[in-house]
Structure formats: structure tokens, C-alpha cells
Tab-separated table of C-alpha atoms in Angstrom:
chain	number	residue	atom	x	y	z
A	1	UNK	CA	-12.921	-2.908	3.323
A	2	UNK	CA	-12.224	-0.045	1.382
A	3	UNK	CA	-9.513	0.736	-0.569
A	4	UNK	CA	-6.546	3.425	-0.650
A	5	UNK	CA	-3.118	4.785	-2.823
A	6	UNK	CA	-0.338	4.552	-1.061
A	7	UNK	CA	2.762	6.878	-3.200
A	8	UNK	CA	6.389	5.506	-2.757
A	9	UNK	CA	8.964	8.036	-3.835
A	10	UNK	CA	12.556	6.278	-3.998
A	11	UNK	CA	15.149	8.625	-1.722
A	12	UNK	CA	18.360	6.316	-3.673
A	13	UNK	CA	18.175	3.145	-5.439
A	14	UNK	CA	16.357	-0.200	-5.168
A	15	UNK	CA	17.058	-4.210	-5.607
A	16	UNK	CA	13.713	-4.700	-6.746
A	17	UNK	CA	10.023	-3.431	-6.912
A	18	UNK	CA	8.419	-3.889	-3.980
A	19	UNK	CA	6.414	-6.824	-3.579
A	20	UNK	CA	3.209	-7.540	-1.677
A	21	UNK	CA	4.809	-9.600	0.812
A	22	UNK	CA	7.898	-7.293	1.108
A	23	UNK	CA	5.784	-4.633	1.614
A	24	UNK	CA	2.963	-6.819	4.210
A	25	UNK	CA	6.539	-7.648	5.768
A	26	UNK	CA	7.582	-4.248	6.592
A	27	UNK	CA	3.504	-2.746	7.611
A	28	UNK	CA	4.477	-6.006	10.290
A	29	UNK	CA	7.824	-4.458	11.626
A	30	UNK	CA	5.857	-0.701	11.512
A	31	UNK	CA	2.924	-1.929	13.660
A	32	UNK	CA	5.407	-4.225	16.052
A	33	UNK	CA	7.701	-1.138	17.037
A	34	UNK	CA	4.872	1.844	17.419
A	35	UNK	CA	2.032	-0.420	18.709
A	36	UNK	CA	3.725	-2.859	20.441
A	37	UNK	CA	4.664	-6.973	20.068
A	38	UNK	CA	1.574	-8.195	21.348
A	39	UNK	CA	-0.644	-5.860	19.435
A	40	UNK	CA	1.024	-7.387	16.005
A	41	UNK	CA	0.721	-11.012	17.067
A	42	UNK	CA	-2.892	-10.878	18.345
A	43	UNK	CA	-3.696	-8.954	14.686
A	44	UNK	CA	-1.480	-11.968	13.422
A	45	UNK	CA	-3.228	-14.403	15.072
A	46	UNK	CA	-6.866	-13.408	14.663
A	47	UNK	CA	-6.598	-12.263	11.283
A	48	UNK	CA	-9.777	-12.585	9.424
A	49	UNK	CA	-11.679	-11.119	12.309
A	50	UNK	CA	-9.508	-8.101	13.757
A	51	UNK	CA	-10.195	-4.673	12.823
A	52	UNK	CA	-7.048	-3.719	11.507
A	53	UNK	CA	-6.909	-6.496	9.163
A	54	UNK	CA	-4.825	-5.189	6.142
A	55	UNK	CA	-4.512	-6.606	2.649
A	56	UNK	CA	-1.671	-5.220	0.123
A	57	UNK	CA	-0.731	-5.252	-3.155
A	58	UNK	CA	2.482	-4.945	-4.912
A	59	UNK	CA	4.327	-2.638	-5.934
A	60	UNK	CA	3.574	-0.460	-9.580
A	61	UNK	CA	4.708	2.261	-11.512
A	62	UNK	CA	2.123	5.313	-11.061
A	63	UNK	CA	-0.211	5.349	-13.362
A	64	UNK	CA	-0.143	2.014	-14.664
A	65	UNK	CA	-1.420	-1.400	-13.805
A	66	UNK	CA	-0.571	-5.365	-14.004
A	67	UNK	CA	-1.775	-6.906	-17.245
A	68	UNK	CA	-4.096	-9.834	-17.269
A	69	UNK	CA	-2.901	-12.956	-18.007
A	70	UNK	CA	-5.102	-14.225	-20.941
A	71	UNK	CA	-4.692	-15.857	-24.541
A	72	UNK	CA	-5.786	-12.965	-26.160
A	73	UNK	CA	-6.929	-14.892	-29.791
A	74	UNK	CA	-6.967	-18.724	-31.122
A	75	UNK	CA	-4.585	-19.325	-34.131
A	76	UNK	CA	-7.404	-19.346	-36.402
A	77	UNK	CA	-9.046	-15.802	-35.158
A	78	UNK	CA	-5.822	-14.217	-35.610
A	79	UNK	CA	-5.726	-15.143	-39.194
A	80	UNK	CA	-9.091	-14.131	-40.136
A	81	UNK	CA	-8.626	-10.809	-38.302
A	82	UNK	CA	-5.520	-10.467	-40.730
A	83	UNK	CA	-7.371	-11.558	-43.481
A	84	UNK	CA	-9.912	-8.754	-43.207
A	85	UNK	CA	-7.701	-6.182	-42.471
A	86	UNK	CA	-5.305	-7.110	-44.882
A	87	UNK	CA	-2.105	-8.191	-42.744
A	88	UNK	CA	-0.845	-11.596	-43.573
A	89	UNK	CA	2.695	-13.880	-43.832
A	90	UNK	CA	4.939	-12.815	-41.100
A	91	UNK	CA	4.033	-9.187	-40.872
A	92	UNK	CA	0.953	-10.945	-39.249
A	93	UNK	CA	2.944	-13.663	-36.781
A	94	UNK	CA	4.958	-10.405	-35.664
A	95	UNK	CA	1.937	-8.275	-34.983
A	96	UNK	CA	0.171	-11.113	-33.066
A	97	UNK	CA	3.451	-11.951	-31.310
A	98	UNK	CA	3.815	-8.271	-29.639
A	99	UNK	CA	0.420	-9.793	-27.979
A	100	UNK	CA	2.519	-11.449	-25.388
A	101	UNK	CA	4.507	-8.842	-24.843
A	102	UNK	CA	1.319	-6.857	-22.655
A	103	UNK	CA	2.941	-6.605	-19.211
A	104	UNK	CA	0.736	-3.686	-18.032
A	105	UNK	CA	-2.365	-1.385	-19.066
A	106	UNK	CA	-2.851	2.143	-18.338
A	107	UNK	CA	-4.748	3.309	-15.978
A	108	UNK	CA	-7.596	4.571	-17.895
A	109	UNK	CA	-7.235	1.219	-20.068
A	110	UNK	CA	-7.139	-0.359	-17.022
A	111	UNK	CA	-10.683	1.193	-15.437
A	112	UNK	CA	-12.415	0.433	-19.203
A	113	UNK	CA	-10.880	-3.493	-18.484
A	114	UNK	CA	-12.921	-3.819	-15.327
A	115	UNK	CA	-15.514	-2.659	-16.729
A	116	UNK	CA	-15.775	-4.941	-19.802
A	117	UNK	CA	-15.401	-2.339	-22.508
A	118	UNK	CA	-12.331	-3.763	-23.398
A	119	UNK	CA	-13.447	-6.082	-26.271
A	120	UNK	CA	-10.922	-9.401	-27.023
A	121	UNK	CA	-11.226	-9.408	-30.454
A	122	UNK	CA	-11.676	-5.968	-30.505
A	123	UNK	CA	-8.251	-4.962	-28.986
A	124	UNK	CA	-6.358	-7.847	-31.279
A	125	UNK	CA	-8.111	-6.259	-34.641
A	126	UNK	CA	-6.428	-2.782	-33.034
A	127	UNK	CA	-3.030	-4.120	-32.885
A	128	UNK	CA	-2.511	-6.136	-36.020
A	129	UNK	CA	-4.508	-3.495	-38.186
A	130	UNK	CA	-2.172	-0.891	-35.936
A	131	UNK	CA	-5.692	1.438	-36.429
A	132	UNK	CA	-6.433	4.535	-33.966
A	133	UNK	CA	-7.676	2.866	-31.300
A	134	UNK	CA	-4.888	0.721	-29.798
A	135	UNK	CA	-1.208	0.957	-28.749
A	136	UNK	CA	1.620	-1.194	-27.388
A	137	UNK	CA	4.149	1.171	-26.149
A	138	UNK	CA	7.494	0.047	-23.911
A	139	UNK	CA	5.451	-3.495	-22.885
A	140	UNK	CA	2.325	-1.190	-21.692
A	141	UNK	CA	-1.339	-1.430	-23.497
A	142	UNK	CA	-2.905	2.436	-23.850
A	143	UNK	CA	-5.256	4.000	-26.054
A	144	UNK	CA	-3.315	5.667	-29.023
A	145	UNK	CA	-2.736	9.508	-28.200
A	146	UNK	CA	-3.034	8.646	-24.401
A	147	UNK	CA	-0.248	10.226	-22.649
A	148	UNK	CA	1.723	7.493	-20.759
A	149	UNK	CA	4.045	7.498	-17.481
A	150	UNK	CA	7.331	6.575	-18.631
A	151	UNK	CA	8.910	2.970	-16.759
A	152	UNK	CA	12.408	3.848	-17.872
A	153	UNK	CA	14.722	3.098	-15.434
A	154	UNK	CA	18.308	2.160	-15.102
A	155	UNK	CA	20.019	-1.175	-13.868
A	156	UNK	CA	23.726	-1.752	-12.781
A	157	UNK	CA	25.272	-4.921	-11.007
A	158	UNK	CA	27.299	-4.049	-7.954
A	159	UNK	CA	29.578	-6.289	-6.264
A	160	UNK	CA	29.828	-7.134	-2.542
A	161	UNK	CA	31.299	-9.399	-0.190
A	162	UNK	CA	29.314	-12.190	0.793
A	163	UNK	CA	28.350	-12.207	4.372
A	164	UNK	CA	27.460	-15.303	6.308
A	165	UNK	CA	24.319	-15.040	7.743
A	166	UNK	CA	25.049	-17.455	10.402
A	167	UNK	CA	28.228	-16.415	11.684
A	168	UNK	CA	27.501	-12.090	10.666
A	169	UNK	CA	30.914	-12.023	9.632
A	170	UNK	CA	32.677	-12.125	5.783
A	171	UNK	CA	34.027	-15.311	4.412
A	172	UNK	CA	37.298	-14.414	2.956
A	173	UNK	CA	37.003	-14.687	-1.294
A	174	UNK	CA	33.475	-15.057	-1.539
A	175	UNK	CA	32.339	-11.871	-3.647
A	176	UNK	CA	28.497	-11.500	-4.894
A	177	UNK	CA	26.906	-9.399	-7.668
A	178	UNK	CA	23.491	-7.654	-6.649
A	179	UNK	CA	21.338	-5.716	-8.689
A	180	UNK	CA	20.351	-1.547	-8.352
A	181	UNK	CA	17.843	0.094	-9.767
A	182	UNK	CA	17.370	3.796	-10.181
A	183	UNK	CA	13.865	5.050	-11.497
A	184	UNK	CA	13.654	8.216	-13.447
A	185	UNK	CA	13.291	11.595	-11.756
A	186	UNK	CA	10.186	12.511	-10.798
A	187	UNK	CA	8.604	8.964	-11.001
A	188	UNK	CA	7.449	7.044	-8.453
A	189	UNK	CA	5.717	4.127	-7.430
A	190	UNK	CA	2.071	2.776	-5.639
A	191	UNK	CA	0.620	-0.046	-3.760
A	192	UNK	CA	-2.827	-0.201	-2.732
A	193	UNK	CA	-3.956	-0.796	0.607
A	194	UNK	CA	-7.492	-2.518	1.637
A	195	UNK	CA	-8.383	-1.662	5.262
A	196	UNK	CA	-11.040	-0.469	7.507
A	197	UNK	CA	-9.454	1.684	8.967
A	198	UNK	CA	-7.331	3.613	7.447
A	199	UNK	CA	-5.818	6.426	10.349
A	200	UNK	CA	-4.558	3.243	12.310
A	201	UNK	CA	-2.315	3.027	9.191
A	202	UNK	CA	-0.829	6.826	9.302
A	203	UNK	CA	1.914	6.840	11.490
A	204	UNK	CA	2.823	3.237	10.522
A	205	UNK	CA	3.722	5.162	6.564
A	206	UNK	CA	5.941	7.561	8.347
A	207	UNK	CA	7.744	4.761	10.828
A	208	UNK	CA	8.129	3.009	7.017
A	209	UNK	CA	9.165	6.596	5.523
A	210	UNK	CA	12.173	6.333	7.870
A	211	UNK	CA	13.170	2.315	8.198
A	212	UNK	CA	12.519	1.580	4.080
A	213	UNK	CA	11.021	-1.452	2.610
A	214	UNK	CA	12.761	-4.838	1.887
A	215	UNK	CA	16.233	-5.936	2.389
A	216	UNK	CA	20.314	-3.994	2.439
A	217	UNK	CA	19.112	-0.574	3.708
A	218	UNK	CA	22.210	-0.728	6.188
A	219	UNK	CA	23.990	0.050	2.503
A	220	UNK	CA	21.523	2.665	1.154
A	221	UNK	CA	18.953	0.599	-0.356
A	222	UNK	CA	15.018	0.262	-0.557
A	223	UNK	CA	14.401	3.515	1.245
A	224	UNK	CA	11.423	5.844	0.094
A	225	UNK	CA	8.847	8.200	1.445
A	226	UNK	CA	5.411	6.457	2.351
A	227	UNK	CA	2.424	8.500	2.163
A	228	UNK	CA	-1.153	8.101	1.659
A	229	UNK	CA	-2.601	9.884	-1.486
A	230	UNK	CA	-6.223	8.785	-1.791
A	231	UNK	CA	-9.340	6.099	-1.596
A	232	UNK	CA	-9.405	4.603	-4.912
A	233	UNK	CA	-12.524	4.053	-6.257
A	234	UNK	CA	-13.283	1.688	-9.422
A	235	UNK	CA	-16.756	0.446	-11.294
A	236	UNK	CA	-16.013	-3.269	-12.470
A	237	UNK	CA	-18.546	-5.467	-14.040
A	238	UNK	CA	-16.595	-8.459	-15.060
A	239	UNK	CA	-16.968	-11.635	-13.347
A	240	UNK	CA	-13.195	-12.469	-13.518
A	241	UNK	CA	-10.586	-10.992	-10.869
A	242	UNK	CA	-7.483	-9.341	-11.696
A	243	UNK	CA	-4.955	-9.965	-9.005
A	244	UNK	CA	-2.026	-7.749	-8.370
A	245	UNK	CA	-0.469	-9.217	-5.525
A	246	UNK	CA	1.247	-12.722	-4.860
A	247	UNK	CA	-1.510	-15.448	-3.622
A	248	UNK	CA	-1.379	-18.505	-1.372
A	249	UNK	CA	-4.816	-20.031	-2.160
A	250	UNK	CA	-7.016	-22.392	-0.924
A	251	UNK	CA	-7.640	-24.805	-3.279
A	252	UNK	CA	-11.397	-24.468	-3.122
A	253	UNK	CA	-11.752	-20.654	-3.420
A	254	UNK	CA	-11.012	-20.293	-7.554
A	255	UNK	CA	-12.611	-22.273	-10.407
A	256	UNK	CA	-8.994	-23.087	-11.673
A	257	UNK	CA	-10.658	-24.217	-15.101
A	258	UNK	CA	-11.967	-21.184	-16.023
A	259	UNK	CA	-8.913	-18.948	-15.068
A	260	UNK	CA	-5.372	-18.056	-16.147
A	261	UNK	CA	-2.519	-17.739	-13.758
A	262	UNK	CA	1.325	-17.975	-13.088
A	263	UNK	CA	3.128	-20.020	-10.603
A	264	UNK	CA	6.127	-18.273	-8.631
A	265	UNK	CA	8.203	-20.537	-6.738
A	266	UNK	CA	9.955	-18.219	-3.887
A	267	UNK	CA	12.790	-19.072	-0.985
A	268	UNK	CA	13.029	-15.739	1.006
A	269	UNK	CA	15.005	-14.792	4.367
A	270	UNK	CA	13.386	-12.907	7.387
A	271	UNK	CA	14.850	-9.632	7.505
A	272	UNK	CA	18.061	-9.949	9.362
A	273	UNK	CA	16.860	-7.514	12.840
A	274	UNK	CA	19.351	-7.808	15.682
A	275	UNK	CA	17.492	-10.212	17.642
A	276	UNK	CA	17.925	-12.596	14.741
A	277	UNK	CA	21.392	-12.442	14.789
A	278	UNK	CA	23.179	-15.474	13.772
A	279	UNK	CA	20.523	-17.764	13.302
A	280	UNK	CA	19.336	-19.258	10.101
A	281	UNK	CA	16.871	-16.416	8.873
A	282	UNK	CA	16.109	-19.186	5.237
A	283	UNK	CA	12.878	-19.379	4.661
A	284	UNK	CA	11.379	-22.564	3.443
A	285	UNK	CA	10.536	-22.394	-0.766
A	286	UNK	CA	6.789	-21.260	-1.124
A	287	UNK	CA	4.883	-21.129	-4.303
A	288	UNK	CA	2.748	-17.983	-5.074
A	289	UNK	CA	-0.152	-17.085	-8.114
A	290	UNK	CA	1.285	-14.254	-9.346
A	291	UNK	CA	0.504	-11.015	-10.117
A	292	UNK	CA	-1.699	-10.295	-13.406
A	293	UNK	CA	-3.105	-13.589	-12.772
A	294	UNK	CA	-7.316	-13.405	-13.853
A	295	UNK	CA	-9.424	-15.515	-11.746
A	296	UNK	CA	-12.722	-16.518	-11.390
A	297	UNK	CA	-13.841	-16.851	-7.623
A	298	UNK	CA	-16.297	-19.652	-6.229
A	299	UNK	CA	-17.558	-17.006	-3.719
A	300	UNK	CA	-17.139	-13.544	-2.467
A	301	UNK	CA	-15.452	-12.872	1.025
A	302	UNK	CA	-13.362	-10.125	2.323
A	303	UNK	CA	-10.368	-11.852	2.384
A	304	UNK	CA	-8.594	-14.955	-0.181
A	305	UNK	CA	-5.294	-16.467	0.801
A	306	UNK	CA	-3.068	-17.682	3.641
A	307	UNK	CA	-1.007	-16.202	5.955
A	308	UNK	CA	1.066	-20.063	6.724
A	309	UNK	CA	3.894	-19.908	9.378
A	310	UNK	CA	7.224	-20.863	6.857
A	311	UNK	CA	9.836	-20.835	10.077
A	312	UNK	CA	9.765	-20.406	13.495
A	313	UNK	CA	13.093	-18.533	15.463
A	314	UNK	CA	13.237	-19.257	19.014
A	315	UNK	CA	9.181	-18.336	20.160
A	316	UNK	CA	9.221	-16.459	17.714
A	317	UNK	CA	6.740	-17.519	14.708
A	318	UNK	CA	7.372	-16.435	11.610
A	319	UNK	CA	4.522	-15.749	8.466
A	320	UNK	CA	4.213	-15.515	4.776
A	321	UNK	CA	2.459	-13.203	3.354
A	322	UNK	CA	-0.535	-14.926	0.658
A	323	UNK	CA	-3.118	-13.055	0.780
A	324	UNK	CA	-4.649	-11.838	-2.548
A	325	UNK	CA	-5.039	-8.454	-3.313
A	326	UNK	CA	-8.055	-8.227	-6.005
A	327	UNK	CA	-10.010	-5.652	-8.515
């Protein structure tokens, strides 16, 4: 499968970056209402062997990338690099603590990563000696002098009423606080996109251009315009695999001794369509690898992951998204 940039400009606010499976979720709902029901559940059904099998990632900030998850340096490495660069006592634990603060690379960092020019030790010596090479930035890894997209953005809590999701209706007193976020003008975000076939996938970014992505767009929320920038292209010639999307593995398909990963525990609801209307729309709790997670793989196939039905509504069966999204 190849693989594509897919640009998502915010029209308002959001309640969160959109994830892979928010994201697989609403590519589901595009493809059900412009190709049809059955079209969606035989793709559904036959997965791993249809030809407009789809795998996506989450949600970024353009321009930059999920960091690895890695101990970057042993105890005793990071006190020899500071004894031969000359940085010791707690100026030393405070340089090798902003280690763990890495939550993204740049791009161009990023493209060097995959292709192992990105030494370990290397990159730690850059950061505690603070020499030309290396920068930590606003939680993002870039070469020094690099110029950087900025990931400022701006949060507010909003309060609502609580609606019960069985009944549709308010229950008198009950008051929730949800979270907006507005991105910087100008910004925007990305996802990629591995398909075969890409033009199936057109009109179904428009269809998403006008519905949004995710949950509360009856109140303005989640909404952005979908459209296709590019194929993205990368060289990589490490043997681990850097995923950026949430994963329901097999057990068998990652030497787990040899990797570093997080565990997300997750309890979602199926997006509240009118057909759904008051039934329970609770997903059961699922656990995910998460994004930034670096794995090694037992074998190479198109596709890692699960897509397990978590609830079933009348006939209708309902899936998770865990399908992994690597580079």
C-alpha cells in the first residue's frame, strides 16, 4: 500500500486531536453514506483482502512527528557523557531529565531517525553539552537553527448540561465541564493514510469536510476541511517500527522484549447517529499500544492489528479500530 498526507484545517475549535480510531471511525460513516451500507460492511468484513482496505494514523501537528518511546542513556552513560563534557551535580540530572520530556521530532529529524543517522549517545552528548547540533524546543527534538512549526494552542473548560444518552433528554442539575481547543492561525494538522487506492478515498475527504471528525459537532465542534496534499515518501533503514497510531495486536506479531511501548486503556461511545437513539452507545474498555511506541516486528505483512467487534446495536455490529499505522 502506499502512503498519502491528508491536511486538516480546524473551521472552530476541537475536544481533542484526532485520533486514529476517531478518524478510521468517521472514513466508516463517509464510505457508509456515499457508497452505500453494504459496501462498508463487506469492506468491514473482508478486511485484509478488499481493495479498499485503509489503514490510518493519528492525528499531528504539520510538520512534526510522534517521538519514540526509548530510554535514551543508562545512569552510568549519562554521567560519563557529563564527565567529558564537563556538566556534572544537578546541572547534569536537569539536562538528562529534559530527555523525557521528547514528545515529538521534526520532520527532517524525524526522516534522519528512520534512517539511523540519529545516533543515541550522540543526541544525549547534544543535549547535556547543549552544543550546535541538538535542540529541545516546546517538548519537540530539532536540529538547532531548524525552523520549527509552532504547537501553541489555547485550552478553555466549558460547561454543559449533561445529557442522558439513554433517555436524549437533560437530567435536571447535572452540569459537565468539557474541554476546547483552538490551534493557532494558520496551523493545521495531518494524518496519513495507507491505501491502494487512493481516488476511492476523494469524495469520502469532502463528505468528512462537511460532517467533521469525532464527537459534539451538533455544538460547533471537531469540524475541519479534509483534503489530500500528497504521497509521502520516506527511506528507513532501521529494523525497529515507529508507530503513530493506537494498536490492538496480536500477541505473536512483535518481539515484546526487544521493544518499548505504552498501554492506553480506552472506554469510548459510538457516535450518537439518529438510528442509535436511546440506546446504550458505551463501548466496552479496550486497551491500545500507543502512539510513539518503537517495535520490533516478527514478520512483515501489509497489515498489524485488529479490527474486534466491542458492541453490537440491534444487527448492527459495531468495530474498534486497532490497526497499526507504521514507518
Amino acid at each position: 500500500m502506499r502512503i498519502y498526507k491528508i491536511n486538516l484545517i480546524p473551521y472552530g475549535f476541537m475536544t481533542a486531536f484526532p485520533d486514529s480510531q476517531t478518524i478510521f471511525g468517521a472514513i466508516c460513516w463517509a464510505i457508509r453514506e456515499l457508497y452505500g451500507e453494504e459496501e462498508l460492511e463487506q469492506l468491514l468484513d473482508n478486511f485484509k483482502e478488499h481493495e479498499n482496505r485503509f489503514i490510518v494514523s493519528s492525528s499531528f501537528m504539520d510538520g512534526l512527528f510522534k517521538a519514540s518511546i526509548m530510554n535514551w542513556a543508562k545512569l552510568d552513560e549519562i554521567i560519563e557523557i557529563g564527565n567529558r563534557v564537563g556538566v556534572k551535580g544537578s546541572q547534569l540530572a536537569v539536562r538528562s531529565k529534559s530527555l523525557k520530556k521528547i514528545e515529538y521530532f521534526s520532520e527532517v529529524l524525524f526522516r534522519d531517525y528512520l534512517k539511523g543517522e540519529i545516533g543515541r549517545l550522540d543526541l544525549v552528548e547534544g543535549i547535556i553539552s547543549q552544543n550546535d547540533k541538538y535542540e529541545l524546543n516546546r517538548n519537540i527534538l530539532h536540529y538547532r537553527g531548524e525552523e520549527i512549526p509552532s504547537i501553541d494552542y489555547y485550552e478553555e473548560n466549558v460547561r454543559r448540561n449533561f445529557i442522558n444518552r439513554l433517555s436524549g433528554t437533560t437530567d435536571e442539575g447535572q452540569l459537565f465541564y468539557y474541554k476546547r481547543i483552538y490551534i493557532t492561525p494558520n496551523s493545521k494538522l495531518y494524518f496519513l493514510m495507507k491505501t491502494e487506492n487512493i481516488n476511492y478515498f476523494l469524495p469520502v475527504f469532502k463528505y468528512m469536510s462537511d460532517t467533521g471528525i469525532g464527537g459534539d459537532k451538533s455544538v460547533g465542534a471537531n469540524s475541519f476541511k479534509v483534503s489530500f496534499e500528497s504521497e509521502f515518501k520516506y527511506e528507513k533503514y532501521m529494523e525497529e517500527n515507529i508507530l503513530l497510531s493506537k494498536y490492538i495486536p496480536y500477541y505473536e506479531e512483535v518481539y515484546w522484549d526487544k521493544s518499548f511501548y505504552s498501554i492506553i486503556m480506552e472506554q469510548c461511545m459510538v457516535e450518537s447517529r439518529h438510528e442509535f437513539h436511546g440506546e446504550d452507545i458505551v463501548k466496552i474498555q479496550v486497551g491500545y499500544i500507543g502512539e510513539g511506541s518503537k517495535l520490533v516486528l516478527k514478520q512483515y505483512k501489509d497489515i498489524y492489528g485488529r479490527l474486534p467487534i466491542v458492541k453490537e446495536i440491534g444487527d448492527k455490529k459495531i468495530r474498534q479500530n486497532g490497526l497499526a499505522f507504521f514507518l
